[in-house]
XYZ file of C-alpha atoms in Angstrom:
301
model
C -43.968 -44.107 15.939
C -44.516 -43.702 20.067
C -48.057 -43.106 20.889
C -48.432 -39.470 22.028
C -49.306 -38.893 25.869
C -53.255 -38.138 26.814
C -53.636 -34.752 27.541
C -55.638 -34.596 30.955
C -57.036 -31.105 31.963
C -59.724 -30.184 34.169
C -61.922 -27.086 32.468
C -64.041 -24.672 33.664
C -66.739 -22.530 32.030
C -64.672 -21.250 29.820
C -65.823 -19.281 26.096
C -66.188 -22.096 23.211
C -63.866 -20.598 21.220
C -60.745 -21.289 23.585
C -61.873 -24.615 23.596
C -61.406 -25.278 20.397
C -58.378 -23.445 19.616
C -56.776 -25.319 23.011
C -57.560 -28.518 21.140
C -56.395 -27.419 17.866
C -53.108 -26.118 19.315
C -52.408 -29.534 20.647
C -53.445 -31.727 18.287
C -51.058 -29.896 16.108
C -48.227 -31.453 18.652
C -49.474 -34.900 18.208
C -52.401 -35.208 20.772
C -54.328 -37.701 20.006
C -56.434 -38.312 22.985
C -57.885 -36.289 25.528
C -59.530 -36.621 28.734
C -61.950 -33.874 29.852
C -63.270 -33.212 33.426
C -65.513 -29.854 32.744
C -66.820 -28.565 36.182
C -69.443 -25.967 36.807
C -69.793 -23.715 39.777
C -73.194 -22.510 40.669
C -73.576 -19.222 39.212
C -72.882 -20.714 35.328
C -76.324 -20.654 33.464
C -77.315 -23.669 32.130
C -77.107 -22.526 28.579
C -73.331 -22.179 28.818
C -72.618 -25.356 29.976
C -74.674 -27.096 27.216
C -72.655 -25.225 24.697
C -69.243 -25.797 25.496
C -69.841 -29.515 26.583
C -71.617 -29.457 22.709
C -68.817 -27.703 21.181
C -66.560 -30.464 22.991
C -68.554 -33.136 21.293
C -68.647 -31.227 17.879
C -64.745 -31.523 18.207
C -64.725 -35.524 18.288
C -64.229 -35.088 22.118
C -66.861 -37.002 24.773
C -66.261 -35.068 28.395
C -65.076 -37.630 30.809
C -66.204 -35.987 33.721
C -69.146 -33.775 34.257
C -69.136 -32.438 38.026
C -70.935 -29.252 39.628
C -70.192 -27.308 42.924
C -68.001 -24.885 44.410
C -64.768 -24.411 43.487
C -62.724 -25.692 46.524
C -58.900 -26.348 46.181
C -58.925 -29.707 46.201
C -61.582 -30.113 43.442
C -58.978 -29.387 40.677
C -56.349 -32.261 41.834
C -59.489 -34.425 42.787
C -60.902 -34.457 39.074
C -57.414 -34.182 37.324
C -56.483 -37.810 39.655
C -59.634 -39.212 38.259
C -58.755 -38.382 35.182
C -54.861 -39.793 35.359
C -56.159 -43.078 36.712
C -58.154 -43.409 33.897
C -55.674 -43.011 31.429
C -53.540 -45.514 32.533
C -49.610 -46.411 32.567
C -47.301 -44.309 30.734
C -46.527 -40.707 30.266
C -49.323 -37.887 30.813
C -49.958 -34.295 29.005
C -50.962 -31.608 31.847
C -52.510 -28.316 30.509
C -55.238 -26.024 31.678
C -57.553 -24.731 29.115
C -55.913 -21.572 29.215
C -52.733 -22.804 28.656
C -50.768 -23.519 25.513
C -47.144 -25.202 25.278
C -44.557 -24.220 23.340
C -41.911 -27.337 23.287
C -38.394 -27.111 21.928
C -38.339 -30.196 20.093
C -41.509 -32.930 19.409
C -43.118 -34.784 22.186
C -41.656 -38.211 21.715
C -37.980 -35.849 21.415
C -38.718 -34.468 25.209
C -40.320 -37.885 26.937
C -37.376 -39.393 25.738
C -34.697 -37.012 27.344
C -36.960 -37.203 30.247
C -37.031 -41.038 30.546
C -33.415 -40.757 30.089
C -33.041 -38.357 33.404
C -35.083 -40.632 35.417
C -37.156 -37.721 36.921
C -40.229 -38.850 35.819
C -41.311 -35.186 34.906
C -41.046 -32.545 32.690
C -40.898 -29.145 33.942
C -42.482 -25.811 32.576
C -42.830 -22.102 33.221
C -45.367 -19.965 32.774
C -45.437 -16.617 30.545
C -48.559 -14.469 31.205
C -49.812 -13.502 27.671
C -52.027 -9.806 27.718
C -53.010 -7.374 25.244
C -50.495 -4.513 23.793
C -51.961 -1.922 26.523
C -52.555 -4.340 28.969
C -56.315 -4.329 28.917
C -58.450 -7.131 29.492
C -60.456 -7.740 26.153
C -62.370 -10.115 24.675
C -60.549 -12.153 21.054
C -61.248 -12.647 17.728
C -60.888 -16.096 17.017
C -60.583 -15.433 13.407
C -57.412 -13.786 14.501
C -56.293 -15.655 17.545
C -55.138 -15.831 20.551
C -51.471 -14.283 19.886
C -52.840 -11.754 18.108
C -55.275 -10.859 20.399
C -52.422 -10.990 23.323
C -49.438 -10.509 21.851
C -47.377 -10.008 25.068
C -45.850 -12.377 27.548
C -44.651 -11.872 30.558
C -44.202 -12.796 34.456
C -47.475 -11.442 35.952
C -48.194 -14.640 38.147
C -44.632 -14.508 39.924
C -43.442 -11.193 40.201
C -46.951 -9.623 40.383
C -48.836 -12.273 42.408
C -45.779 -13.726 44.446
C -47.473 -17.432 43.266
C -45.701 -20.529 41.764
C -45.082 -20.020 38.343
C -43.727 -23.602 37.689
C -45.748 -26.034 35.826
C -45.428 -29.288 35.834
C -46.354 -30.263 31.797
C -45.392 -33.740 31.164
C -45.552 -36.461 34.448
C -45.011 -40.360 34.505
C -48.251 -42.267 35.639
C -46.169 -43.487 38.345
C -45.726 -39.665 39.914
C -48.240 -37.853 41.857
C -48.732 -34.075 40.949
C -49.480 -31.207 43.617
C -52.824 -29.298 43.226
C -52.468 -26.927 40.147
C -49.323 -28.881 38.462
C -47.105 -26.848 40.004
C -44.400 -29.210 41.459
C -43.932 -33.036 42.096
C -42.866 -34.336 45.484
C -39.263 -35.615 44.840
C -39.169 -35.315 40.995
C -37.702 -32.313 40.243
C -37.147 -31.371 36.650
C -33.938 -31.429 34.800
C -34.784 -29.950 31.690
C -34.857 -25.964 30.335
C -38.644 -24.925 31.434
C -41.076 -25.391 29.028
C -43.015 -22.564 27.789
C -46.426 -22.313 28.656
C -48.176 -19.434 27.254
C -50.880 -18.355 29.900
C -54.006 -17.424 28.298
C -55.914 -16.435 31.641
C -55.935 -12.513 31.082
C -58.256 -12.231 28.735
C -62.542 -10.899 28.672
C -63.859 -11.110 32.000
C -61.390 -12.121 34.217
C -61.850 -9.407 36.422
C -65.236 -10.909 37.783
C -64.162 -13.939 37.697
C -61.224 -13.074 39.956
C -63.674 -10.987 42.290
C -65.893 -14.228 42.586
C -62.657 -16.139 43.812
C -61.752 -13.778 45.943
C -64.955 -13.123 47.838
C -65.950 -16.923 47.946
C -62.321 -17.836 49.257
C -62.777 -14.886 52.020
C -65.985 -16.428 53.221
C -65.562 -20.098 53.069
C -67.853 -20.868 50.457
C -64.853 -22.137 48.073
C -62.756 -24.366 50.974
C -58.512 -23.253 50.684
C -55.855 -24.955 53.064
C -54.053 -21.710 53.214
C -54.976 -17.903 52.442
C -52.885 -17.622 49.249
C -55.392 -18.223 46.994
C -57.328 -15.042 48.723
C -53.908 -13.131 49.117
C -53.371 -13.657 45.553
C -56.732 -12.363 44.102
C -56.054 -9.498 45.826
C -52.917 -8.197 44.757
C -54.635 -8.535 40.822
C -57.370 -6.414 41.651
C -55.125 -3.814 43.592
C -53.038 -3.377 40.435
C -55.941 -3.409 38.265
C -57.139 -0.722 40.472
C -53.855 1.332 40.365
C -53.830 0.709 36.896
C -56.902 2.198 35.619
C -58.360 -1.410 35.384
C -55.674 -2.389 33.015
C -52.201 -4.289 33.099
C -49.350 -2.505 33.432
C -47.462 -3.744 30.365
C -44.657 -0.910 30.289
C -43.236 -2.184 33.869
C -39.672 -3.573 33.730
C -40.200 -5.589 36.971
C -43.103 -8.056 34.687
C -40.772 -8.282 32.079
C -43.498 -7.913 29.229
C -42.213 -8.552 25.484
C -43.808 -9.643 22.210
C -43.909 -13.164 21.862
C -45.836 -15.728 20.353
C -46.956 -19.825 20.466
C -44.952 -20.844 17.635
C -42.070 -20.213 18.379
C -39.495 -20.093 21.807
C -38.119 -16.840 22.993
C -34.343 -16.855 21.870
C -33.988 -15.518 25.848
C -36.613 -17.944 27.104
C -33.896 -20.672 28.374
C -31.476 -18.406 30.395
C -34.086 -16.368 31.912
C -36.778 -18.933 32.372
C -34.045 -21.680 33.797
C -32.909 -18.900 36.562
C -36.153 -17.748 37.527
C -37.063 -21.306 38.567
C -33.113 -22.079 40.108
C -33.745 -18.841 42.414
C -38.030 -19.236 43.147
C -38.923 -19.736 46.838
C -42.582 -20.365 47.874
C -43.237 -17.403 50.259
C -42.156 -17.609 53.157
C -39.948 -20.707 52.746
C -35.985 -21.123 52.499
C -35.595 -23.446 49.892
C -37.350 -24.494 46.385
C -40.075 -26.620 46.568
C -39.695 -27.054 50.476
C -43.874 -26.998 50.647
C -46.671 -27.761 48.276
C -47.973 -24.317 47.500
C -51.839 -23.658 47.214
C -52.970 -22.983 43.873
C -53.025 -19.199 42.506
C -55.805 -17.892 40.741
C -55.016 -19.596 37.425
C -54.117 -22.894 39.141
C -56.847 -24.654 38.312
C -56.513 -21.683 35.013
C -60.467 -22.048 34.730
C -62.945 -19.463 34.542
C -64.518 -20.218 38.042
């Protein structure tokens, strides 16, 4: 049997509970080992950090990487590099902790059609998962996640004009832009991958707030003002929206959906939505390296 990829993610201070049903979800695709940078802005109490890094360890994993600071842009890519160099030759798993993929065939299935294309990547999409009436609530893990947020949608490309590409699967050998969205000179071949995006969920509102206002004022360090540009557009909806997301708009595209399972519409409207995507701004597909979007380093920060 081919040894399964590492899964390399760089995680933020995010609720125990999505831990562990992040590494249950992909140990159920054949994971076997993962590599952990968790890092820690300032305002995160102490006692949260203990606990997930303990939960982490109660799940057979030892964190790589410990690191503390501000959020800057590069701090994702930075850690995640780290992380890639230590995992050595061969084919790497990318996911943020709020992220979940939903392949169309097993692992060893898609490397292999990948090795066969010579791109040295695998591509992916992401679907924005929220609750039925778009608010942002807390879940029961006793339920889960697709219970909890049932819908998917395209809230991070048609609501927040960011990169929406993922880049899931990437040869040792290729270097991957800050958030996994693209790969100088490997494009993907393959129908996008779905990954279910988890970042909607409890508190995000503050959490997008802190981004914003530490991105306006320099305290977290961007190469461009997307990042800012970004934030703001989410909290202007939220704001038009009553504080929730609107879930009945036909432009987001918002339909039940779930983990187990790909959308029998996913591969026609996911593989044209990436064809036709421009970075802001630009004339052509993947003519710049975009900054990250809110969820690009898909931590709570």
């Amino acid at each position: 049997m081919p040894v399964p990829p590492p899964l390399i993610a760089v995680i933020g201070p995010v609720e125990p509970a999505l831990l562990r049903a992040w590494v249950a979800h992909y140990r159920m695709l054949g994971i076997e080992r993962f590599l952990l940078a968790f890092h820690f802005p300032a305002h995160v109490p102490a006692e949260r950090r203990h606990q997930l890094q303990d939960t982490c360890r109660e799940l057979g994993i030892i964190p790589t990487v410990i690191s503390r600071g501000p959020w800057h842009e590069h701090t994702n890519p930075r850690l995640r590099d780290g992380l890639r160099d230590l995992a050595g030759p061969g084919w790497h798993l990318l996911a943020d902790a709020d992220e979940l993929h939903s392949y169309p065939a097993p692992l060893d299935e898609v490397i292999a059609a990948a090795e066969q294309s010579g791109t040295g990547t695998v591509g992916g999409l992401m679907l924005d998962r929220v609750t039925a009436d778009g608010s942002l609530t807390g879940w029961d893990p006793g339920t889960g996640l697709d219970e909890a947020y049932p819908l998917g949608g395209f809230l991070t490309h048609r609501l927040l004009h960011a990169d929406p590409r993922k880049v899931v699967l990437a040869h040792s050998r290729v270097a991957v832009a800050s958030g996994n969205h693209r790969a100088e000179g490997h494009r993907p071949t393959n129908t996008p991958v779905v990954v279910h995006h988890f970042k909607w969920r409890g508190d995000v509102r503050a959490d997008i707030e802190r981004r914003a206002v530490h991105s306006a004022d320099g305290t977290w360090k961007t190469a461009s003002p997307a990042r800012l540009m970004e934030a703001r557009r989410l909290l202007a909806h939220l704001d038009q929206h009553g504080g929730r997301i609107a879930t009945a708009s036909a432009h987001l595209g918002f339909r039940r959906v779930s983990t187990g399972s790909v959308p029998s519409w996913w591969a026609a409207e996911a593989t044209g939505l990436v064809a036709a995507w421009r970075p802001p701004g630009q004339n052509e597909p993947g003519s710049t390296i975009c900054s990250p979007s809110p969820s690009g380093a898909s931590n709570r920060s």
